[in-house]
mmCIF file of C-alpha atoms in Angstrom:
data_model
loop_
_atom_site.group_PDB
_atom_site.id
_atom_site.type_symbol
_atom_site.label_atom_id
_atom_site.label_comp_id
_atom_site.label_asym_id
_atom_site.label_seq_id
_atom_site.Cartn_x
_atom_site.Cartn_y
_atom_site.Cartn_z
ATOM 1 C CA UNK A 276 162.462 61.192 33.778
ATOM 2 C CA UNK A 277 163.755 57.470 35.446
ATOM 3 C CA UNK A 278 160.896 55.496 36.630
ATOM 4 C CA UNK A 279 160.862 54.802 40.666
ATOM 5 C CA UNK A 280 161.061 51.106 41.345
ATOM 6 C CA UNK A 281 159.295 49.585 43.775
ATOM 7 C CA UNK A 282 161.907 49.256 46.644
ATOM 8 C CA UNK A 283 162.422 52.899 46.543
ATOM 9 C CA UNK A 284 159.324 53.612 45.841
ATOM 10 C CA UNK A 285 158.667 52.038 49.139
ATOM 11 C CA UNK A 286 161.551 53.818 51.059
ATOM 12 C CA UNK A 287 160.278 57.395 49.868
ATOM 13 C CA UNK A 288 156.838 56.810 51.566
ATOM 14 C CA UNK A 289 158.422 54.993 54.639
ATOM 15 C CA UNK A 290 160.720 58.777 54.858
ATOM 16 C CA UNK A 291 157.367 60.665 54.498
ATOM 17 C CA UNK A 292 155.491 58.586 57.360
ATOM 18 C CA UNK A 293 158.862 59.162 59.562
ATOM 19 C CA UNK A 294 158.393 62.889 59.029
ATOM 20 C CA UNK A 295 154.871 62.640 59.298
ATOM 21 C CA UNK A 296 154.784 60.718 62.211
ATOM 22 C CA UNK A 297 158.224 62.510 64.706
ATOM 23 C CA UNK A 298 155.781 66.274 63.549
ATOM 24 C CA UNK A 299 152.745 64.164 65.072
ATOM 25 C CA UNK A 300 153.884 63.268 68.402
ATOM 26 C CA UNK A 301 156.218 66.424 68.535
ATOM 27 C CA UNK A 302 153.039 68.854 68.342
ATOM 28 C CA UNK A 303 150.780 66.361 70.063
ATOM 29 C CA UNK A 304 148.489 65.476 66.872
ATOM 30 C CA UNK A 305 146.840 61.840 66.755
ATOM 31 C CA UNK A 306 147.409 59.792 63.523
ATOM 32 C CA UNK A 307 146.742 55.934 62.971
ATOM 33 C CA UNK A 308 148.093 53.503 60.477
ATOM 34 C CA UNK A 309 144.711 52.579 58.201
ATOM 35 C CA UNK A 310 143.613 50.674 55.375
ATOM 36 C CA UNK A 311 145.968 47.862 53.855
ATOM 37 C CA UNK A 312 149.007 49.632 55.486
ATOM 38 C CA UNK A 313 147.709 48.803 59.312
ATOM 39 C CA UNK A 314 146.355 45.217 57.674
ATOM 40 C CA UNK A 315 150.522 45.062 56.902
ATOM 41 C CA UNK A 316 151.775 46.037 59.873
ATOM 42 C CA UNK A 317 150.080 43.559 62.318
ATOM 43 C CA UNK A 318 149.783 40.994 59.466
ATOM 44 C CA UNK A 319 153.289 41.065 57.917
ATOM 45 C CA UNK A 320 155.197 43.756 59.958
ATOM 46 C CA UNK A 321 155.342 45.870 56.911
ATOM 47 C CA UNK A 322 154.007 46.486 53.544
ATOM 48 C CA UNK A 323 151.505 43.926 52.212
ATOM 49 C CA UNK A 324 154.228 42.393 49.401
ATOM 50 C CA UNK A 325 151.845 43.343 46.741
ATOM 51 C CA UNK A 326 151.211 46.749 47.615
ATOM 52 C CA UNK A 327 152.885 50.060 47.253
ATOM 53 C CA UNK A 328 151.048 52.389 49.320
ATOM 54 C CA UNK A 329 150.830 54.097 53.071
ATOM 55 C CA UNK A 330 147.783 55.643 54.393
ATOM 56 C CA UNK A 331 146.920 57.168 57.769
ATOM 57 C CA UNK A 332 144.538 58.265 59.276
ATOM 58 C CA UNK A 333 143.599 61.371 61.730
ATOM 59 C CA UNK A 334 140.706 62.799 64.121
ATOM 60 C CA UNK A 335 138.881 65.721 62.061
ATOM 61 C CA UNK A 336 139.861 68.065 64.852
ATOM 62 C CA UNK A 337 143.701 66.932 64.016
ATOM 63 C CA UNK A 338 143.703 66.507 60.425
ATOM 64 C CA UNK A 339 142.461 70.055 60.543
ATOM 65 C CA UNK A 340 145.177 71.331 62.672
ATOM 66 C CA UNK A 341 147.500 68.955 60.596
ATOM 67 C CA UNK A 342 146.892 71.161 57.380
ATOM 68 C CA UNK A 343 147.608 74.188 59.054
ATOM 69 C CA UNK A 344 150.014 73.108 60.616
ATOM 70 C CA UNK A 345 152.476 71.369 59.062
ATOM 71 C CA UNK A 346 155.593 72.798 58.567
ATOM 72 C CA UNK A 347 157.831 74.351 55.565
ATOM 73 C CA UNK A 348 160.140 71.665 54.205
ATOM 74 C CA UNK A 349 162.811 71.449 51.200
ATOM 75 C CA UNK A 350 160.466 69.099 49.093
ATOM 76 C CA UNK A 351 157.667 67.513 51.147
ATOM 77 C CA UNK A 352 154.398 69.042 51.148
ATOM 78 C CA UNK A 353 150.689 68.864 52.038
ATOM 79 C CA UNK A 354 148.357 68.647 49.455
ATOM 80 C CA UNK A 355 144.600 68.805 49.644
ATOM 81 C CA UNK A 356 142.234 70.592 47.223
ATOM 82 C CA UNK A 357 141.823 74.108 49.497
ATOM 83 C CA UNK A 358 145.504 74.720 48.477
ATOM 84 C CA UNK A 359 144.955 73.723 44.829
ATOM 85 C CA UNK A 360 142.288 73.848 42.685
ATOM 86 C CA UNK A 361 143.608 71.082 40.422
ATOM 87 C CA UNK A 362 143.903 68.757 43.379
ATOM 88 C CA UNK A 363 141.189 65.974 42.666
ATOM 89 C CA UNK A 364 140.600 64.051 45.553
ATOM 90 C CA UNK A 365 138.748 64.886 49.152
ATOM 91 C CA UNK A 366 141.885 63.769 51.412
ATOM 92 C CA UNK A 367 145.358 65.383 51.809
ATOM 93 C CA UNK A 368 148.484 64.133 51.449
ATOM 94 C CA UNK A 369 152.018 64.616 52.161
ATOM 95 C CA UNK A 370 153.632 64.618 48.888
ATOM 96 C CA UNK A 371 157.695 64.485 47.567
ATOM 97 C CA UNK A 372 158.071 67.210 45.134
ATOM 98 C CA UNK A 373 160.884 65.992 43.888
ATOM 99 C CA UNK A 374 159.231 63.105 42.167
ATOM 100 C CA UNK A 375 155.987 62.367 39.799
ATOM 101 C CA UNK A 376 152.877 60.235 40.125
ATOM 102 C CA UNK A 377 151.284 59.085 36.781
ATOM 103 C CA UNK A 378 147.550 58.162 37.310
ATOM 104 C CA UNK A 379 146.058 56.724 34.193
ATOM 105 C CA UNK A 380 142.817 57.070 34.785
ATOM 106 C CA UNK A 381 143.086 60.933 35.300
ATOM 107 C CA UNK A 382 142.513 63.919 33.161
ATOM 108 C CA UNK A 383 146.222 65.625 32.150
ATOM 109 C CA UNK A 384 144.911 69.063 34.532
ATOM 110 C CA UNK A 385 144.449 67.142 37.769
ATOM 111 C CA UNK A 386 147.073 64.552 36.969
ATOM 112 C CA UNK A 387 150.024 67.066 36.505
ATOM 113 C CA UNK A 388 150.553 68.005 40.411
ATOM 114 C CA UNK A 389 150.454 64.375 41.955
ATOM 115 C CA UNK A 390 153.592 62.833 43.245
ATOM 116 C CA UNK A 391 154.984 59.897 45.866
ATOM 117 C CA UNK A 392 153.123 60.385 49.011
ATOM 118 C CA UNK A 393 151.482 59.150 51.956
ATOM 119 C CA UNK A 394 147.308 59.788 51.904
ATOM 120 C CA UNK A 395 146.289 61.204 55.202
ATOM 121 C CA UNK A 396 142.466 60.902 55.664
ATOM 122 C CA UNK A 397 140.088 62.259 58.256
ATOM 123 C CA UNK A 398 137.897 60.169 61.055
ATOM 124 C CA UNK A 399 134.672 62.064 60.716
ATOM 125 C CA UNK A 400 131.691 62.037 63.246
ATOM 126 C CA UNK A 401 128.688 59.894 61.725
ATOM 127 C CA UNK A 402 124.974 59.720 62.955
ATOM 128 C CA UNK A 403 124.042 56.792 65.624
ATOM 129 C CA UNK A 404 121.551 55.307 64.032
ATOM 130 C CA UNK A 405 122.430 52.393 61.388
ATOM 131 C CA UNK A 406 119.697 53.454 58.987
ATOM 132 C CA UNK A 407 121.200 56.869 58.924
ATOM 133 C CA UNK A 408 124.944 55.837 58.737
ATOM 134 C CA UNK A 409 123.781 53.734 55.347
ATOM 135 C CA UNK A 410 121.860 56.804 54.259
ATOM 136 C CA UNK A 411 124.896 59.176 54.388
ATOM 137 C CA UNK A 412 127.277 56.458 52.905
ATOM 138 C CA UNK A 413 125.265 55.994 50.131
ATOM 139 C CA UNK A 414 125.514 59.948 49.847
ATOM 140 C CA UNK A 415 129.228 59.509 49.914
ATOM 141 C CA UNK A 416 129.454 57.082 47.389
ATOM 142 C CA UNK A 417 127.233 59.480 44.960
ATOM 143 C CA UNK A 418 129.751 61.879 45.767
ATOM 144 C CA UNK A 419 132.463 59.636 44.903
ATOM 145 C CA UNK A 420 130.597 58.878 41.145
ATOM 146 C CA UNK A 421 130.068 62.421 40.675
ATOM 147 C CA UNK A 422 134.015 63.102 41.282
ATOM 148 C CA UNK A 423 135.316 60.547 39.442
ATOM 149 C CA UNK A 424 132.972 62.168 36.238
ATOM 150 C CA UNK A 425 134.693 65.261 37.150
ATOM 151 C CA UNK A 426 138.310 64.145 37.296
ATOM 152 C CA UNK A 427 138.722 61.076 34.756
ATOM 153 C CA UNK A 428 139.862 60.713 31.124
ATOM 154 C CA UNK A 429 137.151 59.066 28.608
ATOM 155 C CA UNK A 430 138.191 55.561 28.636
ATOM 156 C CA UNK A 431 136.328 51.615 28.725
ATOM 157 C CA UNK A 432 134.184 50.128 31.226
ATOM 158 C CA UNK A 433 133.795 46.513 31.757
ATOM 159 C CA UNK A 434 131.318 46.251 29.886
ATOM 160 C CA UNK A 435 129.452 48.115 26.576
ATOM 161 C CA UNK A 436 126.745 49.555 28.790
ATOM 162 C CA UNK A 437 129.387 50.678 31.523
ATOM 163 C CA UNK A 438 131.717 52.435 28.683
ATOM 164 C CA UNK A 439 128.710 54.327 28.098
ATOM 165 C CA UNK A 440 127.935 55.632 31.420
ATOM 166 C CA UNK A 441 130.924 56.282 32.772
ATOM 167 C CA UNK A 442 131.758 58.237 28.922
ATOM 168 C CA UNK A 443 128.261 59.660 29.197
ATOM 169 C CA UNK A 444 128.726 60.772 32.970
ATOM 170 C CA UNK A 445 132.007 62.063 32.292
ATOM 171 C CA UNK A 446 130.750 64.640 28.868
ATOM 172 C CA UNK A 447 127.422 65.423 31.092
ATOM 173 C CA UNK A 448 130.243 66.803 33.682
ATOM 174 C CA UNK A 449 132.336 68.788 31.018
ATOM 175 C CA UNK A 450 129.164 70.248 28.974
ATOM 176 C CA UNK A 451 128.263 71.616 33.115
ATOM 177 C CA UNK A 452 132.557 72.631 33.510
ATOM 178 C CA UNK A 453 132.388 74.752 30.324
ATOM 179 C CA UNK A 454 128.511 76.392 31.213
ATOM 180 C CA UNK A 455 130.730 77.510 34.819
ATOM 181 C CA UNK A 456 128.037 75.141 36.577
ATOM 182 C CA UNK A 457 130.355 72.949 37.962
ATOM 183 C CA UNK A 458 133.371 72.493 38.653
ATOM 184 C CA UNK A 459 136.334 69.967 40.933
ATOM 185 C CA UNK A 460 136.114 72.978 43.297
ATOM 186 C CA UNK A 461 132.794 72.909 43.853
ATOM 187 C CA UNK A 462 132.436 69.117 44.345
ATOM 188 C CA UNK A 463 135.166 68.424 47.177
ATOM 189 C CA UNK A 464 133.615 71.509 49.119
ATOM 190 C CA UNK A 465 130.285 70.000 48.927
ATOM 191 C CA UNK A 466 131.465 66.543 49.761
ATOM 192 C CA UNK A 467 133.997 67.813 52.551
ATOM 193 C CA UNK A 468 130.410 69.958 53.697
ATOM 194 C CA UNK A 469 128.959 66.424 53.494
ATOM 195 C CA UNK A 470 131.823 64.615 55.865
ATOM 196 C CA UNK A 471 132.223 67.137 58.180
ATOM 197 C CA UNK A 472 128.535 67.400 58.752
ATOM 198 C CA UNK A 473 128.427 65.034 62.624
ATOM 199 C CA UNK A 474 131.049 66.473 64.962
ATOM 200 C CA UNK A 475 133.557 64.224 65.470
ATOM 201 C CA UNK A 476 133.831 65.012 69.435
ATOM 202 C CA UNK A 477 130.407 64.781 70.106
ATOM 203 C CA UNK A 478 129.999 61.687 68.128
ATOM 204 C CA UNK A 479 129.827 57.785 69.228
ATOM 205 C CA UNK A 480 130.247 56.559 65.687
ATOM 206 C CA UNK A 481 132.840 57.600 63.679
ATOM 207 C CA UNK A 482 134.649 56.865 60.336
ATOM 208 C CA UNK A 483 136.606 57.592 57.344
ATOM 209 C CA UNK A 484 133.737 59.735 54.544
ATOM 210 C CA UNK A 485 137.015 61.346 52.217
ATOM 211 C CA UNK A 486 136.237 58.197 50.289
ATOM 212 C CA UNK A 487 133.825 56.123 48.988
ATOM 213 C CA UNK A 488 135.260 52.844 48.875
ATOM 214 C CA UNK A 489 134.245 50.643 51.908
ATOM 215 C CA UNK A 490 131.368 52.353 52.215
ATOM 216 C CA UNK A 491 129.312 51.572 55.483
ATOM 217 C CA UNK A 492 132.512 49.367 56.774
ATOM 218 C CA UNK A 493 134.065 52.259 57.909
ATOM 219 C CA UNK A 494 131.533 53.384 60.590
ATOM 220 C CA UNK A 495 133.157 52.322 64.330
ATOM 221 C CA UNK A 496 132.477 53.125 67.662
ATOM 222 C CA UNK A 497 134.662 55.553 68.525
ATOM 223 C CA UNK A 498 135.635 53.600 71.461
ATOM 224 C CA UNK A 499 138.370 51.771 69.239
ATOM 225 C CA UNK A 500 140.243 55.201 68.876
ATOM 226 C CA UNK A 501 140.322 56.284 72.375
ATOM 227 C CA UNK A 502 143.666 55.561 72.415
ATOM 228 C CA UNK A 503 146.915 54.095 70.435
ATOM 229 C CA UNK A 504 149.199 51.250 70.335
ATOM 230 C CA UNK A 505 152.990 51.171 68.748
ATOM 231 C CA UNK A 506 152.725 48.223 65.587
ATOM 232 C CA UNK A 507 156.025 47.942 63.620
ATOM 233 C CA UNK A 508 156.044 48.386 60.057
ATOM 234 C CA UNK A 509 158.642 47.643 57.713
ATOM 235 C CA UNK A 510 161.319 47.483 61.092
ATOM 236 C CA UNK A 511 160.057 50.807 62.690
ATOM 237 C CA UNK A 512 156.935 51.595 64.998
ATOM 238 C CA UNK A 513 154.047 53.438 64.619
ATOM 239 C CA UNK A 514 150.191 54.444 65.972
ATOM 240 C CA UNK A 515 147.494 52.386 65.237
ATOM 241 C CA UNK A 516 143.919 52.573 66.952
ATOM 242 C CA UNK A 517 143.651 50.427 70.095
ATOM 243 C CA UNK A 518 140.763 49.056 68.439
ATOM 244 C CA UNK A 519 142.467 47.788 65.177
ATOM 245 C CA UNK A 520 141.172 44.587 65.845
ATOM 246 C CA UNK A 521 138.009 45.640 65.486
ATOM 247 C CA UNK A 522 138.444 48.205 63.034
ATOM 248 C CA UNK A 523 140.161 45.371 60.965
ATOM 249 C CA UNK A 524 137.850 43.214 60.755
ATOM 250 C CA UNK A 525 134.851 45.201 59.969
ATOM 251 C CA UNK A 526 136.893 46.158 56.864
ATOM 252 C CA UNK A 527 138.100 42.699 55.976
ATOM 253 C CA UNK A 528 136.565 40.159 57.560
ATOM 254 C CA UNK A 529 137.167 38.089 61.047
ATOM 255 C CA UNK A 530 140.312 35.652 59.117
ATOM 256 C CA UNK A 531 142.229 39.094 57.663
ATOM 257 C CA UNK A 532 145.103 37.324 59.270
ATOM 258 C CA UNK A 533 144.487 35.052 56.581
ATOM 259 C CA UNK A 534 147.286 35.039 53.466
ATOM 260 C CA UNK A 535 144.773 35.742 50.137
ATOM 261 C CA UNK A 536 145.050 32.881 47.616
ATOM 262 C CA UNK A 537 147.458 33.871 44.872
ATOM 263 C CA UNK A 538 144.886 35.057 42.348
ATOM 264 C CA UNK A 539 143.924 37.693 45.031
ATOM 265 C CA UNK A 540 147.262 39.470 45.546
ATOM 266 C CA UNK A 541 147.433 42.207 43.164
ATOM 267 C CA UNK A 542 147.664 45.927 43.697
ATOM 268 C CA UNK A 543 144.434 47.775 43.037
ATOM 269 C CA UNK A 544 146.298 50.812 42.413
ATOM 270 C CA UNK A 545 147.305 52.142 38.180
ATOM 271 C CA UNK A 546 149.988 54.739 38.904
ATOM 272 C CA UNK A 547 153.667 54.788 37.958
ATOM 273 C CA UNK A 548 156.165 57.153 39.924
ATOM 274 C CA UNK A 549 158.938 59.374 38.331
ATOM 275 C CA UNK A 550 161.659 61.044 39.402
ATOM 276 C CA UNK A 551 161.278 64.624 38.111
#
């Protein structure tokens, strides 16, 4: 297999977001730029230089008509885990076939089926009281430790006593696999249970629950989606929330305009791509 290099690495995704994107506002689905990929396109008009990803989000009501959706193509895909049972995380993507995504951290089963792709997450409803939004991220992010015992290899933690969680975590999982307790299945349909439990129309908070890493920064009002702006990215234009502003700064601070000091510009993701 030859290894994907970052400049085409980068041109594969930017062909899945066109795709992505012309089906969107063909059919009349809603989709926003999120994460580091909106931070890139109002802060640098493209990718963030050290980072190799795209992520978007959609309304739960369109992300659900997104999956059904979507149409039959040569070699790009959506992937989620009620089309696969080896699928290991509580998003979809849209995925290139064609290629390979090694993640290190994963068990060989789960890791097997991943390839180049954009992540498309749902904007779920959340309660409207603060108390409660912490509450149900903090029920997130034990969903999130409970997955990542399900899906990852035995490996090192930072530290002694973290090596032995996580290794502890991740045998407890696999003695309750083999028994036919558990299982990846059983997880993301609990967790996507869990994220779907507010309704997303009737709520005035909303937010990203398919994962667990910014936690309580991703409730909103859901004032700041009520409609969408064009932002260019990497020399084309796409949605992003009128309220990325807002949304922007809740996830990284008021200065996210900012440039990060050198020894903060790395990627945080452990994956190398393949052509198959």
């Amino acid at each position: 297999m030859k290894e994907i290099e970052l400049k085409e690495l980068r041109e594969i995704e930017l062909h899945i977001l066109d795709f992505v994107s012309n089906f969107c506002e063909n059919v009349g689905l809603t989709y926003f730029l999120c994460g580091g990929t909106l931070l890139g396109a109002v802060r640098h008009k493209g990718f963030i230089p050290w980072d190799d990803d795209i992520d978007i989000m959609m309304p739960r009501p369109d992300y659900e008509r997104f999956l059904i959706e979507f149409p039959e193509h040569e070699y790009l895909k959506v992937m989620c885990h009620r089309r696969d049972n080896h699928y290991p995380f509580a998003f979809a993507t849209v995925g290139d076939i064609r290629t390979w995504k090694y993640e290190k951290n994963l068990r060989k089963k789960y890791a097997k089926g991943l390839c180049v792709n954009v992540d498309v997450f749902p904007i779920d409803g959340l309660p409207d009281c603060p108390k409660e939004i912490k509450r149900f991220y903090s029920a997130i992010s034990l969903k999130g430790k409970i997955l990542q015992s399900a899906t990852y290899k035995l490996g090192k933690g930072k530290t002694l006593l973290s090596t032995m969680m996580k290794n502890i975590s991740i045998l407890l999982f696999r003695a309750t696999e083999i028994a036919g307790i558990n299982s990846l299945q059983k997880i993301l349909l609990k967790w996507n249970l869990l994220a779907s439990t507010f309704d997303f129309n009737s709520a005035h908070i909303v937010g990203i629950t398919a994962i667990s890493h910014y936690g309580i920064k991703e409730a909103n009002n859901k004032a700041i989606y009520s409609d969408k702006i064009k932002v260019e990215f990497e020399g084309k234009f796409y949605s992003a929330p009128v309220g990325y502003d807002t949304y922007l700064s809740q996830l990284y601070g008021k200065s996210y305009m900012d440039i990060p000091s050198k020894d903060k510009q790395f990627s945080h993701h452990i994956s190398k791509c393949y052509w198959k």
